PDB file of C-alpha atoms in Angstrom:
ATOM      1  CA  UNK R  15       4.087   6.934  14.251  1.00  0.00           C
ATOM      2  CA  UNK R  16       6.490   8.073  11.334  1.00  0.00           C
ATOM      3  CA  UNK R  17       9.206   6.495  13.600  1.00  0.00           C
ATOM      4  CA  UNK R  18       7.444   3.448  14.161  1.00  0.00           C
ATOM      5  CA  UNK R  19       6.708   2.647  10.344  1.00  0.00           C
ATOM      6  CA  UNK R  20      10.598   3.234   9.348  1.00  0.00           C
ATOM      7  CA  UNK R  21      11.384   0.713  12.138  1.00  0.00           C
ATOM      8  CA  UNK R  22       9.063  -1.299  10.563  1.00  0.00           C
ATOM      9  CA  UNK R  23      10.405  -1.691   7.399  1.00  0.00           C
ATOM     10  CA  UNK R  24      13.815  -1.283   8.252  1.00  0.00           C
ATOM     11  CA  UNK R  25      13.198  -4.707  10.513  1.00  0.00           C
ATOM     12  CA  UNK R  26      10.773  -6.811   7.845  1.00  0.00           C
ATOM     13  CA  UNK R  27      13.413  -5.280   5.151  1.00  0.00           C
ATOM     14  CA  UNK R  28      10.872  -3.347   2.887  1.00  0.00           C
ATOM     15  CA  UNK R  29      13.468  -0.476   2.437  1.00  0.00           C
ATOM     16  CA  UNK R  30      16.967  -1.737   1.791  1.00  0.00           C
ATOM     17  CA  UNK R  31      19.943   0.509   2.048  1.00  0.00           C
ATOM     18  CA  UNK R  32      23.066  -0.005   0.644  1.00  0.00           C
ATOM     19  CA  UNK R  33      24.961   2.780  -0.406  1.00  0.00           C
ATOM     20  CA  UNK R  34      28.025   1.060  -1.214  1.00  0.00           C
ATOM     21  CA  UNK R  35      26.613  -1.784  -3.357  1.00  0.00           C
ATOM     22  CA  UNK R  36      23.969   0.041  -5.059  1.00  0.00           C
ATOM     23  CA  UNK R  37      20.646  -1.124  -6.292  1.00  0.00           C
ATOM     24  CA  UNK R  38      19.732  -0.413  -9.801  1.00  0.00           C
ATOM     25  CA  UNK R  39      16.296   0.800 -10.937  1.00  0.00           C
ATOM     26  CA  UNK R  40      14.088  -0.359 -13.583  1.00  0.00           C
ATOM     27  CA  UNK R  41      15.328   3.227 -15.164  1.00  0.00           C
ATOM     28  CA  UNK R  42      18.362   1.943 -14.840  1.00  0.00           C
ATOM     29  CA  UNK R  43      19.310   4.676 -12.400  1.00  0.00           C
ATOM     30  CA  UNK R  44      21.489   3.250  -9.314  1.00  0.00           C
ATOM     31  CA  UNK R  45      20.106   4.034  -6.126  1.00  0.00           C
ATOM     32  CA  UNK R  46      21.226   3.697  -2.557  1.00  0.00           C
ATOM     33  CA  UNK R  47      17.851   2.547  -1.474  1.00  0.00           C
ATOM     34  CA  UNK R  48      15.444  -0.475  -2.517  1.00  0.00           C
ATOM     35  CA  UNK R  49      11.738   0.034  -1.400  1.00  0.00           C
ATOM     36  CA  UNK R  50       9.534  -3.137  -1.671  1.00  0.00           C
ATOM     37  CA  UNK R  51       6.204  -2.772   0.632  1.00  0.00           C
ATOM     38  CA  UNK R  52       4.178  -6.202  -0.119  1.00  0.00           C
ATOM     39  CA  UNK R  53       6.304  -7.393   1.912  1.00  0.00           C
ATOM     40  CA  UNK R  54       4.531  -5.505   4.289  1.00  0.00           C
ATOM     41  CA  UNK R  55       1.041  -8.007   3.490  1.00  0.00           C
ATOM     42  CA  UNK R  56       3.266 -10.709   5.125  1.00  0.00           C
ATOM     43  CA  UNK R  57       3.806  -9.453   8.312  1.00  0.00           C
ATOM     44  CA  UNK R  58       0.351  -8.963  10.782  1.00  0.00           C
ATOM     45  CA  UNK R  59       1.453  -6.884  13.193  1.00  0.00           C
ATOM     46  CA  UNK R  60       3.573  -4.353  10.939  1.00  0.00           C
ATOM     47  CA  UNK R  61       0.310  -4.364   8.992  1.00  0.00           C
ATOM     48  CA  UNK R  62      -1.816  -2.889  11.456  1.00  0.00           C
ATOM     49  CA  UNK R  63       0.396   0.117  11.848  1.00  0.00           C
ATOM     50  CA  UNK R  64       0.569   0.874   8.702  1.00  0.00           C
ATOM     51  CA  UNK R  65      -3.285   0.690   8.727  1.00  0.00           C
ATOM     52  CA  UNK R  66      -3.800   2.492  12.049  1.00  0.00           C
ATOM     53  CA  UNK R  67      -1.726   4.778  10.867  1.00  0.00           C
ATOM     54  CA  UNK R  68      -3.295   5.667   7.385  1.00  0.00           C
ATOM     55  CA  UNK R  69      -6.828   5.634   8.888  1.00  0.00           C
ATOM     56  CA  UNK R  70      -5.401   8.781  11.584  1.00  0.00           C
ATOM     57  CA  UNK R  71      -3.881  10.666   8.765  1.00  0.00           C
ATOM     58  CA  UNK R  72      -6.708  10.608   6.848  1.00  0.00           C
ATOM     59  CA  UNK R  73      -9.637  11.657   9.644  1.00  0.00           C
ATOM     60  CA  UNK R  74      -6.931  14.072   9.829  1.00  0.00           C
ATOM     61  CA  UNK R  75      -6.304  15.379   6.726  1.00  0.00           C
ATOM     62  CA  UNK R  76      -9.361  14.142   4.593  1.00  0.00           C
ATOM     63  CA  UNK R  77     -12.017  14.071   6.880  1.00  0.00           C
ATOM     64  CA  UNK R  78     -14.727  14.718   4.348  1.00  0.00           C
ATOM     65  CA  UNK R  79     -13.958  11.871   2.217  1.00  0.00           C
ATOM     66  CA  UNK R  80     -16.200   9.631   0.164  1.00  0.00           C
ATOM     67  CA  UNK R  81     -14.172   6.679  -1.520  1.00  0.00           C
ATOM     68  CA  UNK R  82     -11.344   4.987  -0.736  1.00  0.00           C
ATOM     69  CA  UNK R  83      -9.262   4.810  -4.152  1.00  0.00           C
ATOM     70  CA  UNK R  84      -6.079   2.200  -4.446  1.00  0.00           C
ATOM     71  CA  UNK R  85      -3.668   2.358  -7.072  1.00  0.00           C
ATOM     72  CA  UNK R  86      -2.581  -1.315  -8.726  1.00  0.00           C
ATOM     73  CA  UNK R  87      -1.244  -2.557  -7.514  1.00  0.00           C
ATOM     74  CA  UNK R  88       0.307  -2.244  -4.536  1.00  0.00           C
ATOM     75  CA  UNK R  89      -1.788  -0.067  -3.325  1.00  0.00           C
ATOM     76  CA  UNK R  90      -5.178  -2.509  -3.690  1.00  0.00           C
ATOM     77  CA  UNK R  91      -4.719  -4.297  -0.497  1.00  0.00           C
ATOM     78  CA  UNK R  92      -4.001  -1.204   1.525  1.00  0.00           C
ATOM     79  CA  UNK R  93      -7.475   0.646   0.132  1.00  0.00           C
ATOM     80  CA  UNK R  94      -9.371  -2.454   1.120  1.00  0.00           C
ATOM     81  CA  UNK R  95      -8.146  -2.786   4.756  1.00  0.00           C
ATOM     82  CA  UNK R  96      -8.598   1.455   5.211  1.00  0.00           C
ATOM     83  CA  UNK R  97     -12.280   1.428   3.590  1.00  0.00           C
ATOM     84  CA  UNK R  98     -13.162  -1.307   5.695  1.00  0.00           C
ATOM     85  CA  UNK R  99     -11.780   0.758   8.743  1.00  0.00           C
ATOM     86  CA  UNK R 100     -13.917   3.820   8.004  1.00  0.00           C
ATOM     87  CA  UNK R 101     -16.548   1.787   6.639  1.00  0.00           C
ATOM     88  CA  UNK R 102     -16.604   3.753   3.011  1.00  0.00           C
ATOM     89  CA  UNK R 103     -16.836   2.276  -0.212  1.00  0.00           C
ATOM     90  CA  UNK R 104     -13.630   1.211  -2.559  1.00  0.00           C
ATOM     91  CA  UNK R 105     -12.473   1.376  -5.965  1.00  0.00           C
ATOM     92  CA  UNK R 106      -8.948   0.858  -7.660  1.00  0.00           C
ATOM     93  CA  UNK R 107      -7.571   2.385 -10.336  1.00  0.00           C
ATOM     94  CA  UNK R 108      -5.672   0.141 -13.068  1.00  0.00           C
ATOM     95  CA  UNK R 109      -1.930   1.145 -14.411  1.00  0.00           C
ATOM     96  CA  UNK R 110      -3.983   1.344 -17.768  1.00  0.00           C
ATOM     97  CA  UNK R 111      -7.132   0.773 -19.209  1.00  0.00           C
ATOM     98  CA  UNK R 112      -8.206  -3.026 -19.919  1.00  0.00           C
ATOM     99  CA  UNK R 113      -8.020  -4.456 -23.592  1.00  0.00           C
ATOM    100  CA  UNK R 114     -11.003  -6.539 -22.991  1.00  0.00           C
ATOM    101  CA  UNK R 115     -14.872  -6.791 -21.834  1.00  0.00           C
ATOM    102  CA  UNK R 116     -15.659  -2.555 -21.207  1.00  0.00           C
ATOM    103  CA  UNK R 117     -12.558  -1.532 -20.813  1.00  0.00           C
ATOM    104  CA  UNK R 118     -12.025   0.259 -17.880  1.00  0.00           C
ATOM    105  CA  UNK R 119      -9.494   1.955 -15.996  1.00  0.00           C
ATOM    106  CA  UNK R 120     -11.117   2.512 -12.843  1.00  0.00           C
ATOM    107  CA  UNK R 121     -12.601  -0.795 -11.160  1.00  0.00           C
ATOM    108  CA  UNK R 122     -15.692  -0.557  -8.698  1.00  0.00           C
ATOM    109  CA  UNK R 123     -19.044   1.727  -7.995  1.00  0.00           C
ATOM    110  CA  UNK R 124     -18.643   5.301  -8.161  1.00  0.00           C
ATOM    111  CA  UNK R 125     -20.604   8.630  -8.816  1.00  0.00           C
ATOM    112  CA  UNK R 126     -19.217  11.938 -10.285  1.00  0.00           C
ATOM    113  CA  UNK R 127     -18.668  14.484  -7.951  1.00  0.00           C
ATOM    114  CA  UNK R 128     -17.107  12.210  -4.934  1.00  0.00           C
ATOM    115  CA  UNK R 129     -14.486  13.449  -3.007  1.00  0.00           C
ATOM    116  CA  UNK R 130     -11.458  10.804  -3.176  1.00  0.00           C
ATOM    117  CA  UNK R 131      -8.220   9.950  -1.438  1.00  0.00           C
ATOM    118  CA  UNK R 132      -6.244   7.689  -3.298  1.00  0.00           C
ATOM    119  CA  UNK R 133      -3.511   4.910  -1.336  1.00  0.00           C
ATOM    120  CA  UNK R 134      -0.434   4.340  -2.841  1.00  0.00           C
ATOM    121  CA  UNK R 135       2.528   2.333  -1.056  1.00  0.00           C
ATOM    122  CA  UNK R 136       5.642   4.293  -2.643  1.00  0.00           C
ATOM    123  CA  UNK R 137       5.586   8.051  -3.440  1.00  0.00           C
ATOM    124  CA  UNK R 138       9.200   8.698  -5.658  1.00  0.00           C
ATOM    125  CA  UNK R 139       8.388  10.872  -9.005  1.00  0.00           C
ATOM    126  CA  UNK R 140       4.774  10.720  -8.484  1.00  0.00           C
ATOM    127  CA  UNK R 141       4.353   9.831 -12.259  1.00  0.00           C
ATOM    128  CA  UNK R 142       2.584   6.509 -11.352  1.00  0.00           C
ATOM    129  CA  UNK R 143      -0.161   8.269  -8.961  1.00  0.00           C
ATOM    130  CA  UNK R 144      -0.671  11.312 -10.501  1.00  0.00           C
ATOM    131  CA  UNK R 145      -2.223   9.243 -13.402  1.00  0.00           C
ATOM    132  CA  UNK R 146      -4.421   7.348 -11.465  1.00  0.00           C
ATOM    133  CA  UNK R 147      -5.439  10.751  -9.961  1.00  0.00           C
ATOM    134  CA  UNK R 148      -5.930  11.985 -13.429  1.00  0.00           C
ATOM    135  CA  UNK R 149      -8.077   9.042 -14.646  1.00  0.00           C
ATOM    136  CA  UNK R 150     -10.406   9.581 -11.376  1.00  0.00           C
ATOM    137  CA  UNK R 151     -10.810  13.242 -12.415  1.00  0.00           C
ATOM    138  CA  UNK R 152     -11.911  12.371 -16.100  1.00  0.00           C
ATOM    139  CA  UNK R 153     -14.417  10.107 -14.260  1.00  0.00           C
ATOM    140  CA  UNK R 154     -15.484  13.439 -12.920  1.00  0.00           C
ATOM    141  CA  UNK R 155     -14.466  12.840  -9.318  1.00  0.00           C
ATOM    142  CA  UNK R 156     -12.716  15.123  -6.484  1.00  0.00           C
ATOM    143  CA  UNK R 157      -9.099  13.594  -6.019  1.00  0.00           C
ATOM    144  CA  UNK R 158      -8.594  15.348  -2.813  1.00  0.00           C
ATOM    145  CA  UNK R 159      -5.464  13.675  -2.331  1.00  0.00           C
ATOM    146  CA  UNK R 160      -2.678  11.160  -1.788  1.00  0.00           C
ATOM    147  CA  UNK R 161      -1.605   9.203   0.975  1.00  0.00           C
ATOM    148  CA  UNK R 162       1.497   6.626   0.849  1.00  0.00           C
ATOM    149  CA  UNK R 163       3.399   4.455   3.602  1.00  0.00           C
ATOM    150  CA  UNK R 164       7.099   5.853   2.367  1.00  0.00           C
ATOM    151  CA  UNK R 165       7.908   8.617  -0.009  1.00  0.00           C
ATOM    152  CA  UNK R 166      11.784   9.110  -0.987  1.00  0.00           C
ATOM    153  CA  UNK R 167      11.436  12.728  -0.641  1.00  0.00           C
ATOM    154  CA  UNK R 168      13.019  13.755  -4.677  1.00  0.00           C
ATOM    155  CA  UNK R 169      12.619  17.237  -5.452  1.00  0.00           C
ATOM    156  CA  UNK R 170      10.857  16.356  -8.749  1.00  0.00           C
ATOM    157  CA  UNK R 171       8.238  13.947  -7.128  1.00  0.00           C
ATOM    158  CA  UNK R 172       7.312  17.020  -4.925  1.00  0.00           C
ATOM    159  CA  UNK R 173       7.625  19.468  -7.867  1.00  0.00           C
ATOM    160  CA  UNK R 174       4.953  16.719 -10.325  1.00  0.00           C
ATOM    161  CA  UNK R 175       2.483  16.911  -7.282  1.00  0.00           C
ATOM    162  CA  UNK R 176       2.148  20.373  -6.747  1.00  0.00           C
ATOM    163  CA  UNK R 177       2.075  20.777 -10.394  1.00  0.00           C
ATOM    164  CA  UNK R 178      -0.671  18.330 -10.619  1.00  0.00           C
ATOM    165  CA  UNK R 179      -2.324  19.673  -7.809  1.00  0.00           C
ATOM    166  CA  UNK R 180      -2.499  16.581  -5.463  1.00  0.00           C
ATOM    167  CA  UNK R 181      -1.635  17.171  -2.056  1.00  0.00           C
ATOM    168  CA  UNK R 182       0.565  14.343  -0.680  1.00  0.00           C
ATOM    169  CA  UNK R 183       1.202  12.855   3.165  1.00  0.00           C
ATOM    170  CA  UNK R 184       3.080   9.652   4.226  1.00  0.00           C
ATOM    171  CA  UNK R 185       3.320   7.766   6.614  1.00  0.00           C
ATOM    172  CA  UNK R 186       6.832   8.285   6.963  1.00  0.00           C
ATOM    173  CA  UNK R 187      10.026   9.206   4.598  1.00  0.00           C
ATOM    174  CA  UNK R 188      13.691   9.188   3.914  1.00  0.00           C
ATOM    175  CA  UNK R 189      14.879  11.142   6.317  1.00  0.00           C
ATOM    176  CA  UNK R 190      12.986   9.273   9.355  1.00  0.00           C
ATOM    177  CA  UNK R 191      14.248   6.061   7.906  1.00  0.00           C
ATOM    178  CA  UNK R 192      18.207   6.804   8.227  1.00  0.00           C
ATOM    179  CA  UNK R 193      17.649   8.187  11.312  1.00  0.00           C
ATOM    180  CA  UNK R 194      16.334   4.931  12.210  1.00  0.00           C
ATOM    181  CA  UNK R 195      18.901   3.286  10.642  1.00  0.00           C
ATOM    182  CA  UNK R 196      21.789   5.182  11.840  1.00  0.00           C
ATOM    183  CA  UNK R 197      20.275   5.077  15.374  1.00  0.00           C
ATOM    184  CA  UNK R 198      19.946   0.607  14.947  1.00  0.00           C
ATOM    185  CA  UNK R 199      23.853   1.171  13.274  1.00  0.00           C
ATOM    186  CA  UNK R 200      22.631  -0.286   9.912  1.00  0.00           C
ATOM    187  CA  UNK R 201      24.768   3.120   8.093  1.00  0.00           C
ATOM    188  CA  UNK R 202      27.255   5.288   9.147  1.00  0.00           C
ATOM    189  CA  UNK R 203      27.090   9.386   8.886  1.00  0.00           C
ATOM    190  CA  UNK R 204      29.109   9.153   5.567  1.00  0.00           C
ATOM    191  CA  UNK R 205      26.527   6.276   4.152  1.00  0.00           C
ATOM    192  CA  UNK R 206      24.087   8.874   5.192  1.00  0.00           C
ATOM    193  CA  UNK R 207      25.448  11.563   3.432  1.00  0.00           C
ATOM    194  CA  UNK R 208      25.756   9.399   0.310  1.00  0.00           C
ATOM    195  CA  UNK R 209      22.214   8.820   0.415  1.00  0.00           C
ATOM    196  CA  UNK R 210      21.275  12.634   0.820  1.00  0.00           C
ATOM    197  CA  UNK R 211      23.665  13.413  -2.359  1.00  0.00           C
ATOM    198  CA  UNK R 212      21.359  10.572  -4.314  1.00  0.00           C
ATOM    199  CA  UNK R 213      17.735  12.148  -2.740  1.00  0.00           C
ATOM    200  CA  UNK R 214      19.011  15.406  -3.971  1.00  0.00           C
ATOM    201  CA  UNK R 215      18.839  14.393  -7.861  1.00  0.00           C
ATOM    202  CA  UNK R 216      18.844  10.650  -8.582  1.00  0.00           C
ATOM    203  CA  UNK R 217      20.356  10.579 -12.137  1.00  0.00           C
ATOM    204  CA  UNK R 218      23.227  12.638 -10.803  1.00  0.00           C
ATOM    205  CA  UNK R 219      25.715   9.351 -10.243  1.00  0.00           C
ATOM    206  CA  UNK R 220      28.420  11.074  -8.569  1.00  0.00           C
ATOM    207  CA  UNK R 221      26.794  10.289  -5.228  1.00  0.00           C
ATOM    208  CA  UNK R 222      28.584   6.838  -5.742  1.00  0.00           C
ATOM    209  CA  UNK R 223      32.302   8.343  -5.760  1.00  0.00           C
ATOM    210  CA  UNK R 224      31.511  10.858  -2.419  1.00  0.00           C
ATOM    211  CA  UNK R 225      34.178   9.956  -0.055  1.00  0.00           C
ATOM    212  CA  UNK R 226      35.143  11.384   3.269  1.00  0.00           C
ATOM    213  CA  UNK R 227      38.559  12.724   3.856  1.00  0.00           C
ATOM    214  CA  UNK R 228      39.391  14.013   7.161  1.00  0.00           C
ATOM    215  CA  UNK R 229      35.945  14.655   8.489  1.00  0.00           C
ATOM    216  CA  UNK R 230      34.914  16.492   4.753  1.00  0.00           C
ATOM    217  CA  UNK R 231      32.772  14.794   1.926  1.00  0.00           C
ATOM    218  CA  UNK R 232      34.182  15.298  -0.891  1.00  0.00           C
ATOM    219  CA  UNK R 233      33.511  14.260  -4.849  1.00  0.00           C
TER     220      UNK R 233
END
């Protein structure tokens, strides 16, 4: 399945690579790679893989779930379609409390002590989800874990979540994805290498000068 969601969004163009005309993040860091899953909402049949695939991992993983938990927003849409699969209730939790009416952060029905999984659509630091996860806790609920359709694989997203103690799965990563790509002939083996230089620590920019000489990469 991890094979068959990079193809996915290599095809429908949710992950971008370009190496040699780099993206630039809202950080302003410049990055190889350009992930962009609702375009994933657009496309039916790509959809129900991603689903298929989400509901396996977690009767897998989280089989003793009670809520399905989405993070806004990207991750909304997702929690819908997977609670309706395993017929369990829903919630979503907002980027930050509202200014208005109560106030809340987390939007739907839910009881203290549940056991959640929360569904987020990009997994990079992990700042973004391990907030939501923290916001369910205060609520008093069990945030068993995370589950995402891409992660990029950075050491410190994997260092925040074990910190934070939120056990993370996807549906597939970086590594799968140039793989794919390499195998369809979108990058080459030096592209590649570029891109494992970036995964390796993102505001380190010299991945954009690595050049290969004679079979050697070389800054």
């Amino acid at each position: 399945m991890n094979h068959v969601i990079a193809s996915h969004l290599l095809s429908i163009e949710a992950v971008s690579l370009a190496p040699n005309d780099p993206f630039t993040w809202t950080s302003g860091i410049k990055s190889p790679i350009y992930c962009d899953n609702r375009l994933i909402l657009s496309y039916p049949a790509v959809r129900k893989d991603v689903i298929q695939g989400f509901t396996e991992l977690i009767q897998r993983e989280f089989s003793m779930v009670d809520v399905i938990a989405g993070t806004a927003t990207a991750g909304i849409p997702h929690a819908a379609w997977i609670s309706e699969r395993l017929d369990l209730p829903m919630l979503y939790v907002r980027g930050s409390a509202k200014s208005h009416g109560k106030g809340n952060r987390i939007e739907g029905a839910y009881e203290k002590g549940q056991r959640v999984v929360l569904i987020e659509d990009l997994i990079s630091t992990g700042k973004s989800v391990i907030e939501a996860a923290e916001a369910l806790r205060n609520e008093g609920m069990e945030v068993a874990g995370v589950v995402s359709i891409f992660t990029y694989g950075l050491n410190k997203g994997k260092k925040q979540l074990a910190d934070a103690s939120l056990p993370s799965y996807s549906l597939t990563n970086l590594e799968v994805l140039m793989r794919e790509a390499r195998r369809n002939g979108a990058i080459t083996a030096a592209d590649e290498n570029k891109i494992k230089q970036f995964q390796q620590d993102p505001s380190d920019s010299r991945w954009m000068h690595l050049q290969e000489k004679h079979g050697i990469l070389n800054f």
